[in-house]
Coordinates of C-alpha atoms and ligand atoms in Angstrom, one line a residue:
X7 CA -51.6 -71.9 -17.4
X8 CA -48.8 -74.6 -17.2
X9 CA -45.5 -74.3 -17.9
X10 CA -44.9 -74.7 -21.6
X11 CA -41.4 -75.8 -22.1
X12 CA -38.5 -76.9 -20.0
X13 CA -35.3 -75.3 -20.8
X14 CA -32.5 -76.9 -18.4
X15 CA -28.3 -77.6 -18.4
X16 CA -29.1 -79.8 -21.8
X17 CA -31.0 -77.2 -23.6
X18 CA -28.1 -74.7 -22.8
X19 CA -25.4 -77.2 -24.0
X20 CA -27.1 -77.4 -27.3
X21 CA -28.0 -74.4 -28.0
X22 CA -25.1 -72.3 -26.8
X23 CA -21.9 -76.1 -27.0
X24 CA -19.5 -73.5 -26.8
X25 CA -18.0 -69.8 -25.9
X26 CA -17.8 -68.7 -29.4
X27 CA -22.0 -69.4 -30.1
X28 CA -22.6 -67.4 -26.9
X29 CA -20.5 -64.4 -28.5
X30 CA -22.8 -65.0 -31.4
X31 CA -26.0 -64.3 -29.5
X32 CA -24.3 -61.0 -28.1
X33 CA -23.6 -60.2 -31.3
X34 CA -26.9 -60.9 -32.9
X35 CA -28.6 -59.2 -30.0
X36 CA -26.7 -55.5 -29.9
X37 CA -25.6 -55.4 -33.5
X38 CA -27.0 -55.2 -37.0
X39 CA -24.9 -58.4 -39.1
X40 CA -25.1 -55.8 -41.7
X41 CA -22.5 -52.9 -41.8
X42 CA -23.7 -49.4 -42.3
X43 CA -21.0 -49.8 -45.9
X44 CA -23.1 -52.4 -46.8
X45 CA -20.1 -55.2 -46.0
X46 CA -20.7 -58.1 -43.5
X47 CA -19.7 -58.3 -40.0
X48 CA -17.7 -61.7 -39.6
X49 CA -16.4 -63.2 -36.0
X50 CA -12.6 -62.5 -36.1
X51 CA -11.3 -65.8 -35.6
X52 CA -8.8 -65.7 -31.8
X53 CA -10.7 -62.5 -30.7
X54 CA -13.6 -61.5 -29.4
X55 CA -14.1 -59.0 -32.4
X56 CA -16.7 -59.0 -35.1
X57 CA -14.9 -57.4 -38.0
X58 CA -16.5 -55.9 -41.8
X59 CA -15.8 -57.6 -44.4
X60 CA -14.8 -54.5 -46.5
X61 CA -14.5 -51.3 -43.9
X62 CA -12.4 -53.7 -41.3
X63 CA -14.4 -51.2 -38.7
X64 CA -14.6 -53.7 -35.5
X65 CA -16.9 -54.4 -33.1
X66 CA -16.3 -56.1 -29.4
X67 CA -20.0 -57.0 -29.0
X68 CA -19.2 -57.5 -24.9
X69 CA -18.1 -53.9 -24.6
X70 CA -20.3 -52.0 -21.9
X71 CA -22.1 -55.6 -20.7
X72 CA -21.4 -57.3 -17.3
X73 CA -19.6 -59.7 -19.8
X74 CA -16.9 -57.2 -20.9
X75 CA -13.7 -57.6 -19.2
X76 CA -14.5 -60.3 -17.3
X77 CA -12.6 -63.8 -16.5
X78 CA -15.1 -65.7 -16.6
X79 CA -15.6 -67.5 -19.6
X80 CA -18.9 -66.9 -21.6
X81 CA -20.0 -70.0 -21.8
X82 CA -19.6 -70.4 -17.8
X83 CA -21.8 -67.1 -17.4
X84 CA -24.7 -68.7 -19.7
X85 CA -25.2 -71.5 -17.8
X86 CA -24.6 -69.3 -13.9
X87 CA -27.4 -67.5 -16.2
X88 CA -29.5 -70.7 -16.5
X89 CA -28.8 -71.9 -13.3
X90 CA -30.4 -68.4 -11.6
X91 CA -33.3 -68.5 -14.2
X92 CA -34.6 -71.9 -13.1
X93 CA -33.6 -71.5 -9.0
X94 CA -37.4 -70.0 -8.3
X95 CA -36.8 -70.2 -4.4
X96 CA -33.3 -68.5 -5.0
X97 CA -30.0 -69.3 -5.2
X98 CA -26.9 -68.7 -2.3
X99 CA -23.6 -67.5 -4.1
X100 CA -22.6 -70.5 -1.7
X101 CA -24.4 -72.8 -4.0
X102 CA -23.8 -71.4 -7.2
X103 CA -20.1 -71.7 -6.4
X104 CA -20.5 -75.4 -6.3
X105 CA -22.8 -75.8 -9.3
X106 CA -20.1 -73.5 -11.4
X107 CA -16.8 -75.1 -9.4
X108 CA -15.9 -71.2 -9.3
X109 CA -14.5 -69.1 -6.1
X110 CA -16.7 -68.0 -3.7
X111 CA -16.0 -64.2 -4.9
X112 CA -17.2 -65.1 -8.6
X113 CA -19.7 -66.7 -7.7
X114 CA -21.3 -63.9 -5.2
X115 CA -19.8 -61.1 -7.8
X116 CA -21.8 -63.1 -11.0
X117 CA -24.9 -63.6 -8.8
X118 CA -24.9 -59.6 -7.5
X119 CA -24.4 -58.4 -11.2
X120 CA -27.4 -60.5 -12.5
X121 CA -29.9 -59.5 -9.5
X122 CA -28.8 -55.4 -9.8
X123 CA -29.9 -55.7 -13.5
X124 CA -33.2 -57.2 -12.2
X125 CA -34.6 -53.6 -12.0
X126 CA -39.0 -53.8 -11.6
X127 CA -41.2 -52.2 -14.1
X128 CA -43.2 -48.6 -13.2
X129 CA -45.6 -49.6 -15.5
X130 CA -49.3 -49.5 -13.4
X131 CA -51.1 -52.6 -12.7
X132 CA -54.4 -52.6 -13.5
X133 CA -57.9 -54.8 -13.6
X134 CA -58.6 -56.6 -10.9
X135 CA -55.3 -56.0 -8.1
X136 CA -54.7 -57.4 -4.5
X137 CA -52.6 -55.7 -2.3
X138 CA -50.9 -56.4 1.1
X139 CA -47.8 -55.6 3.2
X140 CA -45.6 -58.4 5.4
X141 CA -42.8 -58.2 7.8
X142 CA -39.8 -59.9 5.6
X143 CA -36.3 -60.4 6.4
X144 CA -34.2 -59.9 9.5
X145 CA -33.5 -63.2 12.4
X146 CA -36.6 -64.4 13.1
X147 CA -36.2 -65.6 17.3
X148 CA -38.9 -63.6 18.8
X149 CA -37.7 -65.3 22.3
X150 CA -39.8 -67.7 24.7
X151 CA -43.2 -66.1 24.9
X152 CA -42.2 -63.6 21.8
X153 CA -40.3 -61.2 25.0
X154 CA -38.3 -60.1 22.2
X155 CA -40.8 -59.9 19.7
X156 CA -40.8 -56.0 19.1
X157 CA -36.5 -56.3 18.8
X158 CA -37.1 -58.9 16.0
X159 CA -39.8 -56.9 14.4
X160 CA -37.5 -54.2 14.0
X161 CA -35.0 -56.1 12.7
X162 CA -37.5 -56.8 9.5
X163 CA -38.8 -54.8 6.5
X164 CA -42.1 -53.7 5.7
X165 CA -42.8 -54.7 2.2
X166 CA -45.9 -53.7 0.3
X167 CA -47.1 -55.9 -2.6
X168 CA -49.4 -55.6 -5.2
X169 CA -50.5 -58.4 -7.9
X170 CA -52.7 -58.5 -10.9
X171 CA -54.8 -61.9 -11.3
X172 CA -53.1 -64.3 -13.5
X173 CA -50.4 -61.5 -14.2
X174 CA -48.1 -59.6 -12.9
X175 CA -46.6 -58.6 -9.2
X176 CA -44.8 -55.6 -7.8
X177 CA -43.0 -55.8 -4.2
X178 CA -41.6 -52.8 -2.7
X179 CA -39.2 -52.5 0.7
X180 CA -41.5 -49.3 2.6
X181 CA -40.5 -47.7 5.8
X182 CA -44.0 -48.3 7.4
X183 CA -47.7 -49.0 7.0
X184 CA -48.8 -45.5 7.5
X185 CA -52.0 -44.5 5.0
X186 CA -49.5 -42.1 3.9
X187 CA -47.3 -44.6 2.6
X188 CA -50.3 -47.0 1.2
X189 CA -51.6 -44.0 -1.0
X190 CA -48.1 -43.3 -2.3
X191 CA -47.3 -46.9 -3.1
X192 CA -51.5 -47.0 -4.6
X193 CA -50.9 -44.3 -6.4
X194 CA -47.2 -44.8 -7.8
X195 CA -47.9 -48.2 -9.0
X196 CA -52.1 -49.1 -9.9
X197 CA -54.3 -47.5 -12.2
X198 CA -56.8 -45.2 -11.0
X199 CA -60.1 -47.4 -11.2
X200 CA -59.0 -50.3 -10.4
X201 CA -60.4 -53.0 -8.8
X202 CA -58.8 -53.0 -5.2
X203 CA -58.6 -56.1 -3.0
X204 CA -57.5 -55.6 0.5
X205 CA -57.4 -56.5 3.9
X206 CA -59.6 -55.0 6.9
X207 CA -56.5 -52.3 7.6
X208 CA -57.9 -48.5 7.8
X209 CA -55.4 -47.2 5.7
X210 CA -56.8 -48.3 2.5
X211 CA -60.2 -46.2 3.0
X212 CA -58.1 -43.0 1.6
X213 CA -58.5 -44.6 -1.9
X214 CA -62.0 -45.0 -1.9
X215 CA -63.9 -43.4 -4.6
X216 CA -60.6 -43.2 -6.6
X217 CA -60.7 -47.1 -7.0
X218 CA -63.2 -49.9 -6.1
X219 CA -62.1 -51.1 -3.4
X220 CA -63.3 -54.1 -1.6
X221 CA -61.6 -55.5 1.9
X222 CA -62.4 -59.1 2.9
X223 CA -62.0 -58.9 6.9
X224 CA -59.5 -61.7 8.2
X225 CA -59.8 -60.8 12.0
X226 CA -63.6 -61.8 11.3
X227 CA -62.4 -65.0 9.8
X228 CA -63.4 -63.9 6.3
X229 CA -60.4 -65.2 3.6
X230 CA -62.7 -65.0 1.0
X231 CA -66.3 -63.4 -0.1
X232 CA -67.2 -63.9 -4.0
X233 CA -63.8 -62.7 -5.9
X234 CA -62.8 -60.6 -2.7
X235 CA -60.2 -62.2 -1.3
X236 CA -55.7 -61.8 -1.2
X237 CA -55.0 -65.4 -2.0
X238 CA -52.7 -64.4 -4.7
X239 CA -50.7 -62.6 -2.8
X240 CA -50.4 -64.3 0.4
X241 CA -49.5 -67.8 -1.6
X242 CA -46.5 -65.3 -3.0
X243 CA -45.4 -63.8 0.7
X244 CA -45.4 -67.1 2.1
X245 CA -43.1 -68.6 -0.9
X246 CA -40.3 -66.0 -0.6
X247 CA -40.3 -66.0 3.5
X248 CA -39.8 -70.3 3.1
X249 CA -37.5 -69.3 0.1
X250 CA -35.5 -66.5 2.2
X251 CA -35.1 -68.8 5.1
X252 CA -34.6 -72.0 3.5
X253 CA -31.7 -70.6 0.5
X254 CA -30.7 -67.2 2.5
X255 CA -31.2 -67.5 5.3
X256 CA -31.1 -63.6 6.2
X257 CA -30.9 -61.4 4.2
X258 CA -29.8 -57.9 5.6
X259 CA -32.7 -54.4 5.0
X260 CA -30.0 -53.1 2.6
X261 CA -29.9 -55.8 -0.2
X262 CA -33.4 -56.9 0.5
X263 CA -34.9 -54.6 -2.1
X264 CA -32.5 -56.6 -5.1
X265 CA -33.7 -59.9 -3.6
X266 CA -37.5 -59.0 -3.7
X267 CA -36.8 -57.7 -7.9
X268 CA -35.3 -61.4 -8.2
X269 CA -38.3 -62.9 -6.7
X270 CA -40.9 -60.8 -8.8
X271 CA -38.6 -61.6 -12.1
X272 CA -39.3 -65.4 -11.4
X273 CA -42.7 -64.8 -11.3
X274 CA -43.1 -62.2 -13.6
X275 CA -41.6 -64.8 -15.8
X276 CA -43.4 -68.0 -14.3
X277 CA -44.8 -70.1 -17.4
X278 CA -42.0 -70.4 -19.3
X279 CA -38.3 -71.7 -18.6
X280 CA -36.9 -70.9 -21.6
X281 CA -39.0 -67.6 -22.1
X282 CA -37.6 -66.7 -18.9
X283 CA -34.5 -67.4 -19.3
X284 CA -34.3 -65.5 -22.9
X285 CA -35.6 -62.5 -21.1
X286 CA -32.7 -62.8 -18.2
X287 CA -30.1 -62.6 -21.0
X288 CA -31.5 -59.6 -23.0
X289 CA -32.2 -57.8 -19.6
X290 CA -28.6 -58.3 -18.7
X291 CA -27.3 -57.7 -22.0
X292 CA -28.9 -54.2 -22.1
X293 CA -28.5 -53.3 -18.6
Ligands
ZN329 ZN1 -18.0 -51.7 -43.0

């Protein structure tokens, strides 16, 4: 599938030109135009209230959003929006300062406010699902001849990743690789029945019988055998460690979980920018 449509900094500027179109969508989004006496809610012109025409009951449609009570105008926080939406290798709070000419603070508070709300599914994958774990995060100098390999290994997390074909992925930080852990993550997040694709590692064989399960065997040299193979999700591993290193640079075993549910959001939402970026601001809005 290829992207469908673009949806950048001119899209935004014509569709939301100003603060008060931006309250509109929030508006339009939470509340019913229609009030429950049957008058019509109308934009109280020097607030941010929506007022009936005949009860005069009002409505602050930013009350209980990461918009309420902030300084930050609203038309600023659509485009930080935008800007996080399209950045699919991530964005610093360093850069986003500089795209927003905002303080550091803002910028780090706006970014940390959109990520928390990135919260993953439960729903089980199903069909045909790879699965894998990697080492992610932490400094990577494993020393001259990898001496201090096993210290830098400790400084990372496992993560354990599973990804439909052509649809959706799920990445969660683990404390190990243990076949207890493999179940519980198998169990917690893909349908009994499903079609498993694994590596070689022994863990996996507790599944068997309660999904197909077929391992391609890389210390053999096999990557793939017919429609065995983790392609899917290796492509994705190797995208966020080049995006971790490259806009992170490290990114500590506490707020790794947050950065991983950004990273599945952008490709949860990959073919569309503007789809994506709708579903950002509905997510937020009812976060
Ligand atoms: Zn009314």
């Amino acid at each position: 599938m290829k992207r469908i449509n673009r949806y950048g900094i001119r899209s935004l500027e014509r569709d939301f030109p100003n603060n008060e179109s931006c309250l509109n969508f929030i508006f339009n989004t939470l509340h019913k135009p229609i009030c429950s006496c049957g008058g019509t809610f109308r934009l109280l012109t020097g607030y941010k209230k929506y007022q009936c025409s005949k009860c005069r009951f009002r409505i602050s449609p930013t009350a209980n959003t990461i918009f309420h009570k902030s300084d930050t105008p609203l038309s600023l926080w659509f485009k930080a929006i935008l800007i996080f939406s399209n950045a699919k290798s991530g964005i610093s709070a360093k850069e986003m300062e500089r795209q927003l000419e905002v303080t550091y603070k803002c910028a780090y508070r706006i970014l940390s406010q959109i990520r928390s709300a990135l919260k993953q599914s439960n729903e089980p994958l199903t069909g045909v699902v790879e699965m894998d774990s990697a080492y992610i995060g932490g400094r990577h100098y494993g020393g001259k001849n990898n001496e201090q390999l096993s210290r830098a290994m400790k400084k990372k997390s496992v993560v354990t990743i599973a990804v439909t074909r052509g649809g959706k992925i799920r990445a969660e930080v683990r404390p190990n690789v243990t076949a207890d852990e493999m179940e519980d993550f198998i169990m917690n997040n893909i349908s009994e029945g499903s079609n498993l694709m694994t590596d070689n590692a022994k863990g996996y064989d507790r599944v068997k019988g309660r999904y197909d399960l077929e391992k391609v065997n890389h210390g053999k040299g096999e990557y793939v055998r017919g429609k065995a193979h983790i392609n899917t999700i290796e492509t994705w591993i190797s995208h966020i460690k080049s995006s971790i290193r490259g806009t992170y640079k490290v990114i500590s075993k506490q707020h790794l979980q947050s950065y991983l549910d950004a990273f599945v959001f952008h490709y949860n939402n990959r073919y569309s920018d503007k789809g994506r970026f709708e579903v950002l601001l509905e997510t937020l809005l009812h976060a």
